[in-house]
XYZ file of C-alpha atoms in Angstrom:
782
model
C -37.405 24.745 28.700
C -36.743 25.909 32.423
C -38.615 29.040 33.683
C -35.748 30.994 34.428
C -34.178 29.952 30.764
C -36.966 31.836 29.746
C -36.280 34.564 31.714
C -32.770 35.014 31.176
C -33.916 35.199 27.231
C -36.454 37.927 28.168
C -34.150 40.082 30.289
C -30.967 40.041 28.354
C -29.364 43.567 28.325
C -25.987 44.661 26.651
C -26.346 47.908 28.958
C -26.030 47.125 32.502
C -28.581 49.363 34.716
C -28.699 50.213 37.862
C -29.238 46.975 40.773
C -29.663 49.695 43.517
C -33.075 51.067 42.238
C -32.902 53.193 45.595
C -33.185 56.409 43.600
C -33.592 56.251 39.942
C -36.039 52.719 40.412
C -33.392 50.983 38.583
C -33.743 52.827 35.172
C -30.488 54.592 34.938
C -27.128 53.126 33.626
C -24.338 51.573 36.548
C -21.429 53.135 36.738
C -19.963 51.825 39.708
C -19.697 48.264 41.104
C -19.529 47.892 45.033
C -18.084 44.868 46.359
C -19.457 44.716 50.039
C -22.909 45.945 48.232
C -22.899 43.329 45.755
C -24.208 45.469 43.534
C -23.933 47.199 40.552
C -24.893 51.246 41.037
C -26.439 54.213 39.207
C -24.473 57.554 39.530
C -27.404 59.003 42.288
C -27.649 55.410 44.045
C -24.229 55.406 44.656
C -24.236 58.851 46.633
C -26.606 58.235 48.635
C -25.910 54.653 49.811
C -23.000 55.756 50.990
C -23.300 58.805 53.049
C -23.685 56.828 56.471
C -20.121 56.457 57.867
C -20.141 52.938 58.296
C -20.371 52.764 54.199
C -18.495 54.767 53.024
C -15.216 52.802 52.918
C -17.529 50.582 50.998
C -14.552 49.500 47.947
C -16.398 50.450 44.734
C -15.054 50.090 41.291
C -15.806 52.544 38.319
C -17.018 49.983 35.635
C -16.230 50.057 31.700
C -17.911 49.104 28.731
C -19.117 45.765 28.535
C -18.274 45.369 32.427
C -19.719 41.835 33.975
C -19.485 41.508 37.936
C -18.129 38.416 39.501
C -19.857 36.113 41.139
C -21.572 36.773 44.613
C -21.857 33.228 45.311
C -18.509 32.126 45.057
C -17.111 34.220 47.368
C -17.965 35.805 50.769
C -17.767 38.806 52.762
C -14.186 38.741 52.665
C -13.810 37.208 48.931
C -12.621 33.714 49.855
C -13.272 30.868 48.078
C -17.027 29.039 49.407
C -16.596 25.504 48.031
C -14.064 23.506 46.366
C -15.072 23.199 42.755
C -13.232 26.659 41.935
C -9.373 26.796 40.395
C -8.486 30.214 42.857
C -9.253 32.388 40.445
C -12.604 34.675 41.060
C -15.496 33.628 38.727
C -17.128 35.679 36.059
C -21.164 36.047 36.474
C -23.567 34.536 34.673
C -26.736 36.029 35.314
C -28.555 37.997 38.530
C -31.784 36.774 40.138
C -34.039 39.848 40.658
C -35.939 38.375 43.569
C -32.208 37.655 45.904
C -30.493 40.079 43.737
C -26.411 38.653 43.791
C -24.494 37.693 40.902
C -24.184 34.240 39.635
C -21.414 32.243 37.615
C -23.104 29.501 36.114
C -21.887 26.445 38.498
C -23.368 28.461 41.163
C -26.750 28.773 39.282
C -27.155 25.361 39.115
C -26.000 24.644 42.854
C -27.935 26.909 44.081
C -31.244 27.740 41.926
C -31.589 24.208 39.765
C -34.560 23.343 41.771
C -37.481 23.804 44.325
C -38.538 27.880 44.028
C -36.127 29.264 43.222
C -35.792 27.610 39.727
C -38.771 30.158 38.691
C -36.826 33.365 39.998
C -36.172 35.688 37.136
C -32.464 36.028 36.271
C -30.875 38.448 34.267
C -27.837 37.448 31.612
C -24.878 38.969 31.256
C -22.574 39.270 28.371
C -19.178 39.844 29.039
C -17.311 41.451 26.110
C -14.127 41.874 24.837
C -12.684 44.581 26.679
C -13.871 42.051 29.944
C -11.821 39.394 28.925
C -9.114 41.068 28.039
C -9.052 42.640 31.417
C -9.381 39.273 33.363
C -6.196 38.125 31.415
C -4.533 41.125 32.167
C -5.005 40.377 35.566
C -3.658 36.923 35.238
C -0.791 35.140 36.287
C 1.156 33.135 33.133
C 0.651 29.870 34.579
C -3.260 30.649 34.905
C -2.994 32.244 31.401
C -1.629 28.506 30.694
C -4.511 26.735 32.251
C -6.732 28.599 31.184
C -5.855 28.122 27.048
C -6.293 23.792 27.907
C -9.417 24.135 29.401
C -11.014 23.276 26.117
C -8.251 20.329 24.976
C -9.962 17.634 24.395
C -8.722 14.037 22.337
C -9.541 12.251 19.523
C -8.741 9.038 18.252
C -6.628 9.145 15.342
C -5.716 5.386 14.126
C -7.837 2.286 16.130
C -5.917 -0.924 16.660
C -6.282 -2.484 13.088
C -4.126 0.735 11.928
C -6.803 2.347 10.014
C -6.595 6.302 10.054
C -9.910 7.428 12.065
C -9.458 11.146 10.428
C -10.887 11.552 7.085
C -8.405 13.681 5.160
C -6.131 16.581 6.373
C -8.533 19.405 6.936
C -10.333 16.511 9.318
C -6.939 16.222 10.983
C -6.483 20.209 11.582
C -10.346 20.575 12.709
C -10.023 18.071 15.744
C -6.811 19.306 16.835
C -8.194 22.572 16.947
C -5.581 24.759 15.839
C -4.525 26.954 12.365
C -3.490 25.143 9.234
C -0.223 27.516 9.041
C 0.600 26.955 12.636
C 4.259 25.319 12.862
C 3.947 22.411 15.794
C 5.781 19.772 17.080
C 4.981 16.306 18.102
C 5.585 14.448 21.262
C 4.294 10.834 21.811
C 4.656 8.404 24.813
C 5.609 4.935 25.136
C 5.659 1.865 27.551
C 4.400 -0.396 29.275
C 0.579 -1.021 30.003
C -0.010 0.090 33.881
C 2.610 2.460 33.852
C 0.132 5.740 33.630
C 1.341 7.516 30.229
C -2.122 8.858 29.973
C -1.510 10.272 32.829
C 1.914 11.159 32.897
C 0.153 13.270 29.876
C -2.329 14.478 31.367
C 0.001 15.931 34.505
C 3.174 17.430 32.043
C 0.802 19.179 29.506
C -2.858 19.603 30.273
C -2.248 20.533 34.262
C -3.736 17.810 35.405
C -7.092 18.007 33.175
C -8.526 13.993 31.568
C -7.637 14.736 28.384
C -6.468 11.532 27.638
C -8.615 8.913 29.676
C -7.218 7.274 32.623
C -9.348 4.579 34.168
C -7.989 2.522 37.745
C -9.883 -0.654 36.072
C -7.004 -3.876 34.951
C -8.256 -3.399 31.198
C -5.949 -0.807 29.468
C -7.586 2.513 28.853
C -6.182 3.348 26.045
C -6.628 1.483 22.894
C -5.159 2.261 19.429
C -3.339 5.647 19.108
C -5.029 9.308 20.476
C -4.293 12.837 19.973
C -4.241 16.239 21.091
C -3.307 19.562 20.438
C -1.221 22.077 23.864
C -2.062 25.329 22.442
C 0.059 26.863 24.831
C 3.696 24.460 23.750
C 1.593 24.028 20.182
C 2.635 20.698 19.861
C 0.722 17.698 18.836
C 0.144 15.455 21.968
C 0.054 11.501 20.891
C -0.683 8.992 23.509
C 0.124 4.784 22.400
C -1.062 1.652 23.523
C 0.554 -0.270 26.124
C 3.580 -2.805 25.782
C 2.808 -6.313 26.551
C -1.054 -5.800 26.839
C -2.491 -6.467 23.682
C -3.407 -9.831 22.959
C -5.487 -9.311 19.210
C -3.323 -8.584 16.324
C -0.134 -7.884 18.707
C 2.081 -7.601 15.100
C -0.265 -4.513 14.036
C -0.245 -2.736 17.006
C 3.223 -3.074 17.590
C 4.266 -1.681 14.345
C 1.530 0.785 14.709
C 4.359 2.338 17.827
C 6.496 2.441 15.042
C 4.464 4.702 13.066
C 4.503 7.521 15.803
C 7.496 7.029 16.300
C 8.491 7.918 12.724
C 5.998 11.040 12.723
C 7.257 12.249 16.203
C 9.682 14.783 17.119
C 10.161 13.671 21.067
C 9.806 10.268 22.552
C 8.941 10.114 26.053
C 9.526 6.188 27.101
C 7.164 6.212 30.701
C 8.817 3.408 32.622
C 7.234 2.790 36.339
C 9.672 0.130 37.868
C 12.006 0.360 40.882
C 15.147 -0.910 38.328
C 15.128 -0.414 34.362
C 14.723 -3.269 32.662
C 16.082 -5.132 29.523
C 12.985 -4.461 27.314
C 13.087 -0.601 27.412
C 16.605 -0.911 25.644
C 15.195 -3.712 23.513
C 12.400 -1.293 22.425
C 14.290 1.534 21.832
C 17.150 -0.302 20.068
C 14.807 -2.344 18.011
C 12.818 0.631 16.814
C 16.384 2.304 15.722
C 16.662 -0.100 13.581
C 13.625 -0.662 11.608
C 13.564 3.361 11.250
C 16.391 3.301 9.748
C 16.235 0.358 7.428
C 12.303 0.834 6.556
C 10.704 4.460 7.094
C 13.806 6.374 6.305
C 13.006 5.966 2.760
C 9.484 7.051 2.848
C 9.935 10.308 5.071
C 12.510 11.248 2.514
C 9.678 10.521 -0.582
C 7.019 12.262 2.110
C 9.939 15.168 2.212
C 9.980 15.276 -1.128
C 5.868 15.548 -1.869
C 5.301 18.372 0.330
C 8.589 20.233 -0.511
C 9.848 20.846 3.381
C 13.510 22.920 3.227
C 14.135 20.114 6.164
C 14.108 16.330 5.350
C 11.661 14.169 8.280
C 14.388 11.713 8.026
C 17.511 13.512 8.242
C 17.643 12.208 12.028
C 15.084 10.227 14.563
C 13.129 12.106 17.470
C 14.669 12.651 20.838
C 14.692 10.079 23.445
C 13.354 10.783 27.071
C 13.827 7.958 29.279
C 11.003 8.989 32.321
C 11.854 6.422 35.944
C 9.886 6.420 38.397
C 10.882 4.492 41.217
C 9.687 3.765 44.991
C 12.532 1.670 46.695
C 15.227 2.123 44.615
C 17.652 5.698 43.780
C 17.440 7.201 40.506
C 20.239 6.167 38.225
C 23.947 8.095 38.626
C 22.608 9.519 42.254
C 24.798 7.283 43.816
C 28.127 9.279 42.396
C 27.574 12.720 41.386
C 30.556 12.322 39.075
C 28.550 9.791 36.810
C 26.181 10.927 34.023
C 23.159 9.076 33.897
C 23.280 9.204 30.064
C 26.791 8.138 29.742
C 25.472 4.850 31.644
C 22.265 4.454 29.499
C 24.665 4.398 26.788
C 26.526 1.447 28.141
C 23.460 -0.357 29.129
C 22.867 -0.182 25.199
C 26.022 -1.148 24.101
C 26.510 -4.823 26.764
C 22.814 -5.304 25.635
C 23.742 -5.289 21.525
C 22.173 -2.653 21.062
C 22.659 0.324 19.023
C 19.777 3.376 18.836
C 21.751 5.508 16.172
C 18.467 6.116 14.506
C 18.004 9.009 17.817
C 18.648 12.494 18.074
C 19.347 12.055 21.436
C 18.611 10.028 24.751
C 17.653 11.655 27.386
C 17.245 10.338 31.086
C 14.488 12.423 33.631
C 13.887 10.145 37.032
C 12.278 10.936 39.987
C 11.527 9.220 43.076
C 8.375 8.737 45.119
C 7.847 8.395 48.846
C 4.187 9.810 48.696
C 2.195 9.993 46.066
C 1.024 12.466 43.322
C 4.510 11.719 41.999
C 6.253 14.506 40.539
C 6.352 15.743 36.701
C 7.770 18.823 37.208
C 10.785 17.328 36.297
C 9.710 15.830 32.949
C 8.119 19.100 32.439
C 11.268 21.109 32.001
C 13.056 18.721 30.434
C 10.140 18.422 27.164
C 10.189 22.049 27.280
C 13.878 22.325 26.955
C 13.863 19.528 24.123
C 11.457 21.429 22.329
C 13.066 24.418 22.019
C 15.696 22.804 20.236
C 15.248 23.128 16.702
C 18.774 22.016 15.233
C 17.621 18.486 14.068
C 14.005 18.736 14.341
C 12.292 21.738 13.395
C 8.911 22.108 13.354
C 6.423 21.870 11.030
C 2.273 22.240 9.824
C 0.097 19.968 11.177
C -0.747 18.960 7.445
C 2.924 17.645 6.718
C 2.122 15.729 10.276
C -1.172 13.711 8.632
C 0.495 13.254 5.058
C 3.629 11.910 6.959
C 1.089 9.116 9.023
C -0.634 8.470 5.892
C 1.862 7.726 3.698
C 3.692 5.191 6.309
C 0.177 4.224 7.011
C -0.686 3.276 3.294
C 3.237 1.407 2.667
C 2.937 -0.575 6.136
C -0.055 -1.787 6.572
C -2.138 -5.215 5.925
C -2.517 -8.299 8.284
C 0.680 -10.087 9.968
C -0.157 -13.878 10.901
C 0.873 -13.502 14.707
C 1.139 -17.183 14.792
C 3.630 -17.290 12.036
C 5.455 -14.700 13.736
C 8.844 -15.885 15.682
C 9.048 -12.648 18.040
C 13.168 -12.650 18.415
C 12.902 -8.716 17.604
C 9.676 -6.304 18.811
C 9.854 -4.716 15.587
C 11.011 -7.825 12.814
C 11.442 -7.387 9.076
C 8.288 -9.478 8.650
C 6.480 -6.017 9.627
C 7.534 -4.071 6.996
C 8.524 -6.328 4.288
C 6.139 -8.220 1.390
C 4.534 -10.997 2.512
C 4.768 -13.016 -1.052
C 7.212 -16.564 -1.059
C 8.952 -17.581 -4.464
C 7.133 -20.920 -5.376
C 10.270 -22.556 -6.340
C 12.506 -22.088 -3.533
C 10.762 -20.428 -0.366
C 12.952 -17.057 -0.235
C 10.658 -13.858 1.300
C 10.681 -10.768 -1.397
C 12.654 -8.041 -0.060
C 10.935 -4.606 -0.975
C 8.505 -3.504 0.989
C 4.872 -3.581 2.054
C 2.279 -2.736 -1.159
C 5.248 -2.054 -3.568
C 3.105 -3.627 -6.163
C 0.895 -0.778 -6.131
C 3.720 1.261 -7.116
C 4.348 -1.292 -10.443
C 7.744 -2.935 -8.341
C 8.278 -6.223 -9.410
C 8.807 -8.485 -6.173
C 12.617 -8.826 -5.851
C 14.348 -10.964 -3.503
C 18.193 -11.492 -2.041
C 18.986 -14.464 -3.261
C 19.116 -16.452 -6.484
C 16.414 -19.174 -6.791
C 17.134 -22.719 -8.107
C 15.346 -24.191 -11.365
C 11.451 -25.823 -10.717
C 10.391 -28.800 -13.062
C 7.378 -27.755 -11.919
C 6.896 -23.920 -12.748
C 9.912 -24.398 -15.129
C 11.390 -21.017 -14.289
C 14.057 -20.931 -16.969
C 14.528 -17.914 -18.342
C 16.048 -17.528 -22.162
C 17.689 -14.127 -22.921
C 19.320 -14.072 -26.735
C 22.968 -14.566 -26.848
C 23.441 -12.436 -29.644
C 21.570 -9.214 -28.497
C 23.679 -9.852 -25.140
C 26.921 -9.500 -26.993
C 25.393 -5.936 -28.864
C 25.032 -4.938 -25.392
C 21.334 -5.701 -25.437
C 19.022 -8.116 -23.413
C 16.420 -9.132 -25.068
C 14.263 -12.226 -23.715
C 13.339 -15.041 -26.150
C 10.833 -18.034 -25.409
C 10.338 -21.380 -27.297
C 7.357 -21.191 -29.603
C 5.446 -23.905 -31.714
C 5.911 -21.330 -34.599
C 7.799 -18.075 -35.877
C 5.812 -15.100 -36.159
C 5.554 -14.796 -39.709
C 3.839 -18.730 -40.301
C 0.251 -18.599 -40.646
C -1.760 -20.766 -37.927
C -1.982 -24.316 -39.414
C 1.343 -24.118 -42.019
C 3.152 -23.278 -38.638
C 1.955 -26.254 -36.924
C 3.153 -28.409 -40.394
C 6.593 -26.760 -39.079
C 6.649 -28.097 -35.374
C 5.252 -31.274 -36.031
C 8.194 -31.551 -38.276
C 10.912 -29.425 -36.823
C 10.055 -28.631 -33.349
C 9.338 -25.978 -31.279
C 11.555 -22.418 -32.480
C 13.174 -19.429 -30.712
C 12.626 -16.394 -32.222
C 14.573 -12.991 -31.275
C 12.446 -9.864 -32.107
C 16.022 -8.552 -33.725
C 17.511 -12.001 -34.594
C 14.947 -13.498 -36.481
C 14.489 -17.531 -35.592
C 17.810 -18.149 -33.818
C 16.717 -22.249 -33.548
C 14.671 -25.033 -34.398
C 14.505 -27.785 -32.248
C 14.368 -30.669 -34.865
C 16.562 -28.765 -37.851
C 18.706 -31.757 -38.298
C 17.613 -35.871 -38.200
C 20.499 -36.123 -35.673
C 23.387 -34.142 -33.696
C 21.015 -31.033 -32.814
C 22.484 -29.380 -29.905
C 20.800 -27.602 -26.886
C 20.258 -23.884 -26.960
C 21.618 -23.030 -24.031
C 24.784 -23.951 -25.269
C 24.342 -22.383 -28.947
C 22.035 -19.168 -29.079
C 20.258 -18.408 -25.459
C 21.748 -17.637 -22.164
C 19.758 -19.040 -19.083
C 18.976 -17.659 -16.201
C 16.424 -19.017 -13.258
C 14.010 -16.227 -12.063
C 11.669 -16.973 -8.938
C 8.187 -17.673 -9.015
C 5.771 -15.325 -7.417
C 2.320 -15.763 -6.585
C -0.198 -14.325 -8.548
C 2.446 -14.090 -11.258
C 1.276 -16.189 -14.636
C 4.419 -18.456 -14.256
C 6.400 -18.815 -16.654
C 4.389 -20.597 -19.636
C 6.123 -21.855 -22.511
C 4.265 -21.147 -25.876
C 5.152 -24.743 -26.657
C 2.960 -25.968 -23.624
C 0.592 -23.969 -25.648
C 1.029 -26.886 -28.884
C -2.125 -29.479 -28.090
C -5.036 -26.500 -28.271
C -3.125 -24.769 -31.282
C -3.065 -28.041 -33.075
C -6.641 -28.307 -32.214
C -7.356 -24.359 -33.783
C -5.161 -25.254 -36.356
C -7.749 -28.388 -37.460
C -10.522 -26.441 -36.532
C -9.168 -24.087 -39.295
C -8.280 -26.658 -41.554
C -11.660 -27.458 -41.502
C -13.431 -24.447 -42.248
C -10.469 -24.166 -45.035
C -12.102 -27.776 -46.647
C -15.756 -26.659 -46.047
C -15.574 -22.883 -47.143
C -12.896 -22.962 -49.610
C -13.217 -26.462 -50.955
C -9.037 -26.634 -50.516
C -7.416 -29.463 -49.347
C -5.577 -28.268 -47.001
C -2.915 -31.530 -47.160
C -1.680 -30.137 -50.344
C 0.158 -26.677 -49.173
C 1.279 -28.575 -45.936
C 2.666 -31.117 -48.343
C 4.337 -28.481 -50.417
C 6.060 -27.160 -47.944
C 7.031 -30.443 -46.288
C 8.871 -31.010 -50.017
C 10.821 -27.696 -49.646
C 12.398 -28.114 -46.834
C 13.822 -31.930 -47.767
C 14.111 -31.194 -51.443
C 17.154 -31.909 -53.069
C 18.703 -29.349 -54.053
C 18.473 -29.889 -57.418
C 14.728 -29.906 -57.531
C 12.739 -27.254 -58.711
C 10.695 -25.166 -55.584
C 6.912 -25.801 -55.422
C 6.381 -22.026 -55.166
C 8.266 -21.549 -58.710
C 6.067 -24.491 -60.241
C 3.102 -23.039 -61.532
C 2.497 -25.288 -64.555
C 3.495 -28.352 -66.023
C 6.941 -28.466 -67.622
C 6.053 -30.487 -70.185
C 2.500 -29.542 -71.175
C 1.980 -25.646 -69.848
C -1.121 -27.150 -67.666
C -1.734 -24.691 -65.152
C -1.639 -26.252 -61.411
C -4.555 -25.439 -59.778
C -4.875 -25.631 -56.184
C -6.213 -29.022 -55.363
C -3.762 -29.919 -58.296
C -1.000 -32.068 -57.062
C 2.727 -31.576 -58.108
C 5.337 -34.096 -59.288
C 8.800 -34.061 -59.027
C 11.285 -36.183 -61.700
C 13.973 -37.645 -60.034
C 16.278 -37.359 -63.316
C 15.795 -33.622 -63.622
C 13.648 -31.943 -60.708
C 11.784 -30.175 -62.628
C 7.540 -30.046 -62.094
C 5.200 -31.915 -64.094
C 1.662 -33.081 -63.751
C 0.621 -36.708 -63.089
C 0.243 -37.711 -66.622
C 3.579 -36.479 -67.520
C 5.179 -38.337 -64.694
C 3.659 -41.215 -64.354
C 7.081 -43.513 -65.394
C 9.676 -44.834 -63.583
C 12.915 -46.048 -63.791
C 16.432 -46.119 -61.542
C 17.989 -43.009 -61.298
C 21.085 -44.270 -59.636
C 23.382 -41.376 -60.413
C 21.068 -38.864 -58.364
C 21.726 -41.067 -55.860
C 18.246 -42.566 -55.458
C 19.959 -46.271 -56.040
C 18.242 -49.718 -57.718
C 14.949 -49.126 -57.162
C 12.626 -47.406 -59.942
C 11.418 -43.944 -58.947
C 9.376 -41.278 -60.464
C 10.296 -39.489 -63.919
C 8.999 -37.145 -66.427
C 8.610 -38.733 -70.271
C 11.607 -37.096 -71.883
C 14.004 -38.389 -69.195
C 12.408 -41.742 -69.455
C 13.112 -41.812 -73.096
C 16.901 -40.100 -72.761
C 17.029 -43.146 -70.151
C 20.221 -44.510 -71.838
C 21.875 -40.978 -72.198
C 24.664 -40.148 -69.270
C 23.061 -37.394 -67.112
C 25.489 -34.348 -66.450
C 25.508 -34.281 -62.751
C 28.413 -32.218 -60.402
C 29.685 -33.873 -57.547
C 28.005 -33.234 -54.060
C 30.034 -34.301 -51.100
C 29.066 -38.127 -50.125
C 27.497 -36.790 -46.471
C 25.477 -33.836 -47.811
C 23.934 -36.159 -50.585
C 23.638 -38.905 -48.567
C 21.596 -36.952 -45.754
C 19.848 -35.263 -48.506
C 17.895 -37.907 -50.088
C 17.641 -39.945 -46.824
C 15.509 -36.936 -45.813
C 13.918 -36.955 -49.099
C 12.896 -40.807 -48.711
C 11.682 -40.231 -45.197
C 9.859 -37.082 -46.422
C 7.999 -39.229 -49.055
C 7.160 -41.350 -46.194
C 5.577 -38.808 -44.269
C 4.074 -37.519 -47.419
C 1.619 -40.877 -47.601
C 0.268 -40.557 -44.024
C -0.458 -37.184 -44.154
C -3.858 -38.254 -45.529
C -4.008 -39.008 -42.145
C -5.222 -35.157 -41.123
C -8.545 -35.399 -42.966
C -9.229 -38.467 -40.982
C -8.172 -37.079 -38.052
C -10.384 -34.426 -38.596
C -13.781 -36.142 -38.220
C -12.863 -37.290 -34.598
C -14.589 -35.262 -31.813
C -12.908 -32.591 -30.813
C -13.825 -32.973 -27.183
C -12.334 -36.474 -26.618
C -9.018 -34.423 -26.910
C -9.679 -30.714 -24.963
C -8.777 -31.684 -22.159
C -5.499 -33.155 -22.640
C -5.398 -29.885 -24.560
C -6.292 -27.186 -22.517
C -3.670 -24.483 -21.314
C -2.680 -24.717 -17.341
C -4.720 -21.256 -17.347
C -7.729 -21.632 -18.675
C -10.761 -22.505 -16.358
C -11.424 -25.962 -16.766
C -14.847 -27.046 -18.672
C -17.180 -28.118 -15.247
C -16.091 -25.002 -14.001
C -17.861 -23.391 -15.967
C -21.896 -22.794 -15.542
C -22.441 -19.247 -17.874
C -20.637 -17.398 -19.776
C -18.211 -14.830 -17.694
C -19.192 -12.014 -19.282
C -23.449 -11.967 -20.223
C -24.257 -14.839 -17.028
C -26.201 -17.027 -19.729
C -26.483 -20.432 -18.524
C -24.540 -22.892 -20.545
C -26.329 -25.971 -22.552
C -26.215 -27.984 -25.119
C -27.536 -25.493 -27.717
C -25.057 -22.696 -26.270
C -21.406 -23.759 -26.998
C -18.683 -22.527 -24.362
C -15.553 -21.166 -25.404
C -11.854 -19.815 -23.908
C -10.603 -16.666 -23.995
C -6.988 -16.886 -25.340
C -6.048 -13.855 -23.456
C -7.764 -14.559 -20.029
C -8.782 -18.311 -20.043
C -12.652 -17.267 -18.965
C -15.246 -19.330 -20.557
C -17.494 -17.387 -22.707
C -20.214 -17.593 -25.511
C -19.958 -17.384 -28.762
C -21.378 -13.815 -28.895
C -18.977 -12.390 -26.061
C -16.134 -13.620 -27.851
C -16.179 -13.665 -31.215
C -13.199 -10.864 -31.691
C -10.316 -12.193 -32.993
C -6.449 -11.003 -32.195
C -3.417 -12.229 -31.467
C -2.008 -13.123 -28.000
C 1.715 -12.940 -27.717
C 1.906 -13.346 -24.228
C 0.337 -16.505 -24.450
C 2.394 -17.689 -26.885
C -0.610 -16.819 -29.408
C 1.278 -15.134 -32.612
C -1.226 -15.043 -34.825
C -5.107 -13.640 -34.099
C -7.179 -16.162 -32.032
C -10.594 -16.140 -30.262
C -10.826 -13.482 -27.173
C -13.699 -12.113 -25.329
C -14.914 -8.693 -24.732
C -13.386 -7.369 -22.299
C -9.953 -8.387 -23.070
C -10.822 -6.931 -26.929
C -10.990 -3.810 -25.696
C -7.359 -3.487 -23.854
C -4.926 -1.450 -25.619
C -1.683 -2.422 -26.735
C -0.633 -5.952 -27.189
C -2.953 -8.858 -25.363
């Protein structure tokens, strides 16, 4: 710490003492300030010092409480400014050098006492009170007061070139603006080509030439991103933007950022320094207007609702002032006084097919610079006039401004590949709409960016086409549709009421089913031996839907049929080992009932042999007599004879003992339509051939399941060769540690992490199947 600083701290005094020490020795309180004597004087010293005739006419001022004298070094004997750093007003002294006996402001102290022996001079520090500051302000004119209000204004980076907001929250935004949170403000932003002096224009229009926004004579752009500052005089947030035609990296994102700034602005200055207005000015404003109406209006309305504003932010866009500086050419409309520049600009917009209807107004303000510097007074008056107009855009609190910018940044963000953009417009739809493309037809999503965060699904302007690769055909129940409901249905291997292995048997025999939650099973693909109709023509309506990236697509339940068969075989094997039951018995009984002639008693009703009354056990085989249709054990139905009256032809078939003994008696058989009876018997004959081959299921269980796993795996399962460790506990798989797939997410797990069982209807598993620990914790249906 320097010596004069230490002395200054020791010499602090809130009561001003006499600086002459002529009579009082410097102990009395100062009463007067003499400008010519350059000192504060007590009552006694003032009377003694000014008794001589030549000193009687000195200008003396009675000092008030908290008074601080002026700097003596800044003014000469006539009160004229001595150095160029002053702004024209007398500077208040900060200290008094006790050796030099002069009052010094901060700058003069640094200039005259920063080095040499003067650095060690003892000084007394002055403290300007509120009364003194108020007195100084009262003595200033209006222009000087405005300059003083903007002396401490600094700019800060609001949004960087990657569209990231650089203030943490609403409070941080208000703190950096250095304004009251209840203050109502407007926003003024500036646009234009790089090198046209946008920052310089803002500095002279709002801050009296102070370099609040950085300027540079270098070729590189001095403004990168979006910078903001607060003008306390006009109560305006001033925003400086990056120049057009200057960026080479992230061009699309930087251009989109300009429209976000425009959307939150109340007044836009388009700065152009050219002898004639170029087409890019009109193209920029026209494209900005179209994009504002198409993409930003809805989001700004939502911000209005959240903030509870009386006047919507999106009623009209900002007003525009085109600030045109020329050197060699006349200003727009100056050739003919009857021509209004604004009308000429509107005509130019129409000729270029650009329609800036989003802007509340468009004004032209020109200046011709014969010799520098540029005259900004006309622009300043035009800006102040527009800011005073609150009919279309009313001021709002700084928190609302931040929320609007944050909402637009959250909605419209993300990288835009420059090499894929056809820049026919300054603001193409690709800057603001979802980038997802349908995998089937290639059409893009028309929703705004990041709509998926709000749970809004993708949507396209055009209809999709069917693709066999994605099978993007969706079925809806026709009966429900006719009753005013739209219920989606999918082909499935089995109905939800069927057990796993019984459903597989039905799938193998009758094909896939279509089940409606309201109508039940409405279709089986092989319900009849011939003549099965397409479900589209009978029970369902079809629609072709888009296939968006990241979705599960249109995985039908019957696509899981192969894996369901493996699961069913495992279930049957477990049944055999744990319960010692033959699963083929139950499957055979069901098949028998499905294709049995009408006179046969269903297997479910046959509990004991019709003749010997021996109860049937689970592993016992039930036999039907082809003559009477009742159920018998093998011992009571081991004989055979032709039963032509039942349609079995001349070949001998199984009959019970009673029917064999009564073979000479004609049976009383009701006549049936020949087609129905013939079809039933054909079905039964085929069914008996199938019955004889059901034993192959037991043999098939002996086939290693690993040989068919790859063919059976559903599309969403992670392949075995890619699974090296458990997805949950990270244990490495080995010969002793088997891999298991979760039927919900398709990841690989060990048995401990996937021992739970739940139905997964979304993947086509209606019955409890293996799921992992994480999927089992999810609420609702999987």
